Coordinates of C-alpha atoms in Angstrom, one line a residue:
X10 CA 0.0 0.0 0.0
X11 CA 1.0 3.8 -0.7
X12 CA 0.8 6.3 2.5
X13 CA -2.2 7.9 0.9
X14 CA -3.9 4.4 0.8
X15 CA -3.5 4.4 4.7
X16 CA -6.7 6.1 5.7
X17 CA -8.8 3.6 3.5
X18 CA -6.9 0.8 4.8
X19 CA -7.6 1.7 8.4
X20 CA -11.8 2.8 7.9
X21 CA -12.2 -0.7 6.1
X22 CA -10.6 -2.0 8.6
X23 CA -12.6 -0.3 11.4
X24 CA -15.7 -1.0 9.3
X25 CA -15.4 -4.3 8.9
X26 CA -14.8 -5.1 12.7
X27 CA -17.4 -2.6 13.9
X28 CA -20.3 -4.1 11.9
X29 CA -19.4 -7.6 13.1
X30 CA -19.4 -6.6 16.5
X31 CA -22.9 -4.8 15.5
X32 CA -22.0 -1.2 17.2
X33 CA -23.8 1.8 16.2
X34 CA -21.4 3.6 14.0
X35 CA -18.7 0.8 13.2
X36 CA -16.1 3.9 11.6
X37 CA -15.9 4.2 15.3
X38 CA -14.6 0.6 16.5
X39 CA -11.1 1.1 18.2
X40 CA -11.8 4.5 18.8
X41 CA -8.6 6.2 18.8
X42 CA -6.4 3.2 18.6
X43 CA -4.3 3.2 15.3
X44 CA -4.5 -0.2 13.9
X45 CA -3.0 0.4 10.1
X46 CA -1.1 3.5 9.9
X47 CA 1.8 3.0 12.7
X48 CA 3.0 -0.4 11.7
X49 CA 3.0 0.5 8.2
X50 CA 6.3 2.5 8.9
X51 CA 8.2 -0.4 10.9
X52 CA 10.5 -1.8 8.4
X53 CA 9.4 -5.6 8.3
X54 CA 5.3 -4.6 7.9
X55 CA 3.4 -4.5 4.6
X56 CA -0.6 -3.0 4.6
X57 CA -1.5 -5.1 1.2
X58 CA -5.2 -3.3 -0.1
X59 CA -7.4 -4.5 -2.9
X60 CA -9.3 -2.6 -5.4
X61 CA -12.6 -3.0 -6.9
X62 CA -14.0 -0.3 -9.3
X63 CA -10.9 2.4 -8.7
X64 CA -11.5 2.2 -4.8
X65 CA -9.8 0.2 -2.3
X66 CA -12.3 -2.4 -0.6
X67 CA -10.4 -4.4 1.6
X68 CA -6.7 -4.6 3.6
X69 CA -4.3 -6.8 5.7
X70 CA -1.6 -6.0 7.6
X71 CA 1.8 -8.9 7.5
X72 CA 4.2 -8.5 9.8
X73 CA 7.5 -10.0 10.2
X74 CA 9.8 -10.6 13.9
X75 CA 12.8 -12.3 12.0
X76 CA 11.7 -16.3 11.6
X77 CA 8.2 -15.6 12.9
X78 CA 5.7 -13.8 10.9
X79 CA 1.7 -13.4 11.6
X80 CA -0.9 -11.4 9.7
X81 CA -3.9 -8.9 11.1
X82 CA -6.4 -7.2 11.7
X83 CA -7.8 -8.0 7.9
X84 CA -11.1 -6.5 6.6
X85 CA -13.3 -6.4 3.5
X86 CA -16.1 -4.0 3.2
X87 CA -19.4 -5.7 4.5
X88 CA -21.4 -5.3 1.0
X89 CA -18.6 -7.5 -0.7
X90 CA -18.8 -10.2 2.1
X91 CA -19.0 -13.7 0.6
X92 CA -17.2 -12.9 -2.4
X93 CA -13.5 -14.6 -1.8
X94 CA -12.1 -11.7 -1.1
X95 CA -10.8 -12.9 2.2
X96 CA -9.6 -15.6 0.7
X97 CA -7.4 -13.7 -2.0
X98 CA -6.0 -11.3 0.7
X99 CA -4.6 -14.3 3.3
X100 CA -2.9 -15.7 0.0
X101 CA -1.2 -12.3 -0.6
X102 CA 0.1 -11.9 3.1
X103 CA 1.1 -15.3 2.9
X104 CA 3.4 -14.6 -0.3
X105 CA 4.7 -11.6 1.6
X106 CA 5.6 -14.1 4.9
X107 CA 7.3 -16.7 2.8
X108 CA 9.4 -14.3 0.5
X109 CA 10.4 -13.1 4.5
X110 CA 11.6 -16.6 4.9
X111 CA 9.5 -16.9 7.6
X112 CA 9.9 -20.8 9.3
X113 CA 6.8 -20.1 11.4
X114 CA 3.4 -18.1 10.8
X115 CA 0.4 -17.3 13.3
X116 CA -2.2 -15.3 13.6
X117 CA -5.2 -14.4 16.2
X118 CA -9.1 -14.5 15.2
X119 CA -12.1 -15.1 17.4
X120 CA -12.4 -18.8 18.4
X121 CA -16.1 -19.4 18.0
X122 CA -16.1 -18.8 14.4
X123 CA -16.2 -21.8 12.0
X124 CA -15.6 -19.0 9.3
X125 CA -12.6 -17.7 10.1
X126 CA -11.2 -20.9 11.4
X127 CA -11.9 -22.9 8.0
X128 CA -10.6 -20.2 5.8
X129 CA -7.1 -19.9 7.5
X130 CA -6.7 -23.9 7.9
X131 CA -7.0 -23.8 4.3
X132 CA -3.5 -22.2 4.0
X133 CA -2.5 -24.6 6.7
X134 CA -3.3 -23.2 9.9
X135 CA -4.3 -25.5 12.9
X136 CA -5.7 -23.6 16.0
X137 CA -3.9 -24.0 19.0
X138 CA -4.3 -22.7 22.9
X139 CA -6.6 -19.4 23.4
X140 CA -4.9 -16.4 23.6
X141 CA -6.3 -14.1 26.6
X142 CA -6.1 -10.2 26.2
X143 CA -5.9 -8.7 29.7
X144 CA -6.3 -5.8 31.4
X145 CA -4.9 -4.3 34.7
X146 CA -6.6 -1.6 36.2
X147 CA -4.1 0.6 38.0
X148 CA -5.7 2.1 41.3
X149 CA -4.9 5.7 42.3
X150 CA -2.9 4.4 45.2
X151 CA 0.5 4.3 45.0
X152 CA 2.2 1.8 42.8
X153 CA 4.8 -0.7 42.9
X154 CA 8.2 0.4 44.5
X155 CA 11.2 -1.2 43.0
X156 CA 14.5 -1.1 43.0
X157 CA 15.1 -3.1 39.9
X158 CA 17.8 -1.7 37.2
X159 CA 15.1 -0.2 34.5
X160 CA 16.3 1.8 31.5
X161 CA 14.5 2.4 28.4
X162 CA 15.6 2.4 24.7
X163 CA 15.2 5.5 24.1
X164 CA 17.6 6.6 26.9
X165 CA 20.2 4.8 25.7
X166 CA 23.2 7.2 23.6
X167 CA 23.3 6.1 19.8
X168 CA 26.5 4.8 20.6
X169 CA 24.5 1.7 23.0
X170 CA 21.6 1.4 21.2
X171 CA 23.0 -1.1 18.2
X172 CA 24.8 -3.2 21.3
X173 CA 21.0 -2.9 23.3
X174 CA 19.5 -4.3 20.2
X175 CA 21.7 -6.8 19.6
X176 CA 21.0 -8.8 23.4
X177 CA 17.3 -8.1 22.5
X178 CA 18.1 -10.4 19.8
X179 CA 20.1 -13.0 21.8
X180 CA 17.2 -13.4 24.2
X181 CA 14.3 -13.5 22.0
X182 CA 16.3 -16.2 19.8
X183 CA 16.4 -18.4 23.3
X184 CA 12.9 -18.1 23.2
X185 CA 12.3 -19.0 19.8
X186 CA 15.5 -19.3 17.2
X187 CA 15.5 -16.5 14.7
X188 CA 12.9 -14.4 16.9
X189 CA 13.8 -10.6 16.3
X190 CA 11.7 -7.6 17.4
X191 CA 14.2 -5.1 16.3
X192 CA 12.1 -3.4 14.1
X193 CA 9.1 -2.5 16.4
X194 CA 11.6 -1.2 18.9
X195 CA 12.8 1.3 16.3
X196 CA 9.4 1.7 15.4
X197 CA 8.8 2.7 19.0
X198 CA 10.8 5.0 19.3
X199 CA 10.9 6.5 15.6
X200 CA 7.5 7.1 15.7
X201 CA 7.1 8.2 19.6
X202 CA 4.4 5.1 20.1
X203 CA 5.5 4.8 23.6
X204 CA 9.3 3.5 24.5
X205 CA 10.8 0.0 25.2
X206 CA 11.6 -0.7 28.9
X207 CA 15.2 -2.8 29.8
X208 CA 15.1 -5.1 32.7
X209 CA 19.1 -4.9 33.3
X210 CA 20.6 -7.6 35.7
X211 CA 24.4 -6.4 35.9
X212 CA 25.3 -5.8 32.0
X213 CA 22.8 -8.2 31.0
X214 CA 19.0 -7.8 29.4
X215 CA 17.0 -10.4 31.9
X216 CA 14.2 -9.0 30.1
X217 CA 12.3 -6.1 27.8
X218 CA 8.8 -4.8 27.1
X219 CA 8.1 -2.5 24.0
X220 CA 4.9 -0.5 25.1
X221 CA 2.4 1.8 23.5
X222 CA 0.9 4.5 25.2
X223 CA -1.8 6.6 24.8
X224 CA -3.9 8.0 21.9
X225 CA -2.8 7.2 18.3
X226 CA -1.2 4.1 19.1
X227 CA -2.2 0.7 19.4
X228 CA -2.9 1.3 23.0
X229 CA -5.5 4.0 23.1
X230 CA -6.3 6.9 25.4
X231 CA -5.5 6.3 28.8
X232 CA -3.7 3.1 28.1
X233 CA 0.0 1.5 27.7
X234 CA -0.4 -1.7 25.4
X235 CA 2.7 -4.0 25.8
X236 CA 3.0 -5.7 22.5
X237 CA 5.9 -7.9 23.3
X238 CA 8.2 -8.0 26.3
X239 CA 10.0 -11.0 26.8
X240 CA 11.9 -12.2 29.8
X241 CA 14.7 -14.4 31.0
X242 CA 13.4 -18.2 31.1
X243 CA 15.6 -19.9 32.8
X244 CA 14.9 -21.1 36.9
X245 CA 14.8 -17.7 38.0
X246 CA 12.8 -16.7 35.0
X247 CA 9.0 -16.4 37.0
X248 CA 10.7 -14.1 38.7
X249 CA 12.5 -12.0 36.1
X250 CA 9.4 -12.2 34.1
X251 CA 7.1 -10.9 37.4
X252 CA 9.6 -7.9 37.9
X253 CA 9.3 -6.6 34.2
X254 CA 5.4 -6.7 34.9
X255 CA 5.9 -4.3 37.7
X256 CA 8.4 -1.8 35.5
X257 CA 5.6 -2.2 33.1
X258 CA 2.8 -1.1 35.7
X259 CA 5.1 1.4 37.1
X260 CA 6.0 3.1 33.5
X261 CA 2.1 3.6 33.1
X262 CA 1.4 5.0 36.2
X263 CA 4.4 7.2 35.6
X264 CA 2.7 8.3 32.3
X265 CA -0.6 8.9 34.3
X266 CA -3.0 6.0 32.1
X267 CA -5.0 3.7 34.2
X268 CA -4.6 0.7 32.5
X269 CA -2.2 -1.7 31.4
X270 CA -2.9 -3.9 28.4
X271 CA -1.0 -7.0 27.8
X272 CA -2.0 -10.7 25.6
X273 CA -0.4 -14.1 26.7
X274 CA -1.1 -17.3 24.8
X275 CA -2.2 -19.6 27.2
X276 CA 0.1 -22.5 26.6
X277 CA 2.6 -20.4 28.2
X278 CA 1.2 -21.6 31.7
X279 CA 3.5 -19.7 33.9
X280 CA 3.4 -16.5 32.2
X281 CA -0.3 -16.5 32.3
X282 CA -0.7 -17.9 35.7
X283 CA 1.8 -15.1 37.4
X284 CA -0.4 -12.3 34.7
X285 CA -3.6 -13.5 37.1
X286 CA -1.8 -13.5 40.2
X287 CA -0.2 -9.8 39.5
X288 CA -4.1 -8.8 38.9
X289 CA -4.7 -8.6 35.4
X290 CA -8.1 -10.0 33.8
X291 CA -9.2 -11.2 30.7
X292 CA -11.1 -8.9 28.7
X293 CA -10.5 -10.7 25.2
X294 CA -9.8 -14.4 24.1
X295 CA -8.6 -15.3 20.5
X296 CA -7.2 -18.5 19.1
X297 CA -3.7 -19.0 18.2
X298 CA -3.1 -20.2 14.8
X299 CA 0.0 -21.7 13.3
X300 CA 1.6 -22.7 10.2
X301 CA 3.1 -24.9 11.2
X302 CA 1.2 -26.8 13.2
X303 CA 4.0 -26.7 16.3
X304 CA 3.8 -24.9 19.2
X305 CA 6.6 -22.6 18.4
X306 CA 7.1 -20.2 21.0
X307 CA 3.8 -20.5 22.7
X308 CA 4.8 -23.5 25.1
X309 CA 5.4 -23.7 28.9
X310 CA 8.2 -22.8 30.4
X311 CA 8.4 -19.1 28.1
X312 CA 7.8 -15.8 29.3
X313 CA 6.5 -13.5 26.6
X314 CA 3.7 -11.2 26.2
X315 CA 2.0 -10.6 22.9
X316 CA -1.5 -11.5 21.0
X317 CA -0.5 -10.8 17.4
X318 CA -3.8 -8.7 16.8

């Protein structure tokens, strides 16, 4: 898609969601969340549109974390429902994923639809473990005191940032081999979405969480959306992975939002088990489909946050 095929993208898009979910004015689903037009500029995301009589009538987002690759929100404009058009637009984010070299796809859509479940295990996707979307609401008391070691990307000189990036990388391949988020962190910052927070233990990343916050973002107002953190998963790792959960609830208090947004597949028992116990609550389940049918990086044992909306 061009830039000025952004704004289309994103109403069909908003369109095609709203009048599922049968809301008044459907141009209105998300509110001011920004589904389309942000991860359009991260380097390894393609918005892919489709034209019918000179005006664009559906669009996908494809996304690309090194090895791993997923593709949503999609939506076709409800009077052209039924036609295939679906159909045509997984194939085309599909090319995009494989000429990515991708050795593992997924994607999230709503798990009591025979629909949507039939037409993506036609490209080979199985469904897998729910994914649960979750939502803390932060109190006006006081928040969590901590003395861990936080920085943030976008504190770090220029001089650190390529060396910060690169033990993102080693830690993200533990979890899954190949696993690289390096482009939504510069995302992040390049587009002020929000900022990437550093769990340091001595000179070593024992985790990280790249956040949106706030209006125009995939968080919304009065919100910081982690859309991946990942943390150390080793013994200790419950407990690496339960102190980035607290520099994430104490970055969004310090921002002034009352709520923190975070999605954990639910194969990753501990993660989502400690999630519960630090007081979040589901708000949103989707199912988890991959291509392979494997469980990838959604397994026990792996402490990661994300929902691949």
């Amino acid at each position: 898609a061009l830039e000025t095929d952004l704004p289309a993208a994103d109403r069909i898009i908003r369109v095609a969601f709203g009048t599922a979910a049968g809301v008044p004015d459907p141009e209105q689903f998300f509110g001011d969340m920004d589904t389309v037009q942000n991860r359009w500029k991260a380097a390894a995301t393609e918005v892919l549109v489709a034209e019918s009589g000179g005006k664009i009538v559906s669009s996908i987002v494809a996304t690309r974390w090194g090895s791993f690759g997923f593709f949503g929100p999609i939506g076709v404009m409800p009077d052209l429902w039924g036609r295939g058009i679906a159909k045509t637009m997984v194939a085309s984010a599909m090319d995009r994923l494989n000429a990515g070299q991708v050795r593992l796809a997924g994607l999230f859509t709503t798990p009591d639809s025979p629909l949507h479940i039939g037409l993506y295990q036609q490209f080979g996707f199985r469904p897998r473990y729910l994914t649960a979307v979750m939502t803390k609401h932060l109190s006006a008391q006081a928040g969590p005191r901590t003395a861990l070691a936080i920085s943030t990307y976008a504190g770090l000189s220029p001089a650190e940032k390529p060396e910060c990036l690169g033990a993102c990388r080693r830690l993200t391949d533990s979890v899954f081999e190949g696993l690289d988020l390096t482009t939504e962190i510069e995302a992040i910052e390049a587009n002020r979405l929000g900022d990437t927070l550093l769990m340091l233990e001595g000179s070593k990343i024992a985790g990280f969480a790249a956040c949106h916050l706030g209006p125009g973002t995939e968080a919304g107002s009065d919100a910081c959306y982690v859309k991946f953190a990942a943390a150390l998963g080793d013994a200790s790792g419950s407990d690496a992975f339960e102190n980035l959960l607290t520099a994430c609830e104490a970055y969004a208090r310090g921002k002034g939002v009352s709520k923190l947004v975070a999605g954990v597949n639910t194969s990753r028992r501990k993660a989502y088990e400690k999630m519960l116990q630090y007081g979040f609550r589901t708000n949103l389940l989707g199912v988890a489909m991959l291509k392979p049918d494997a469980p990838g990086f959604n397994r026990p044992g792996v402490f990661v946050i994300d929902d691949w909306r």
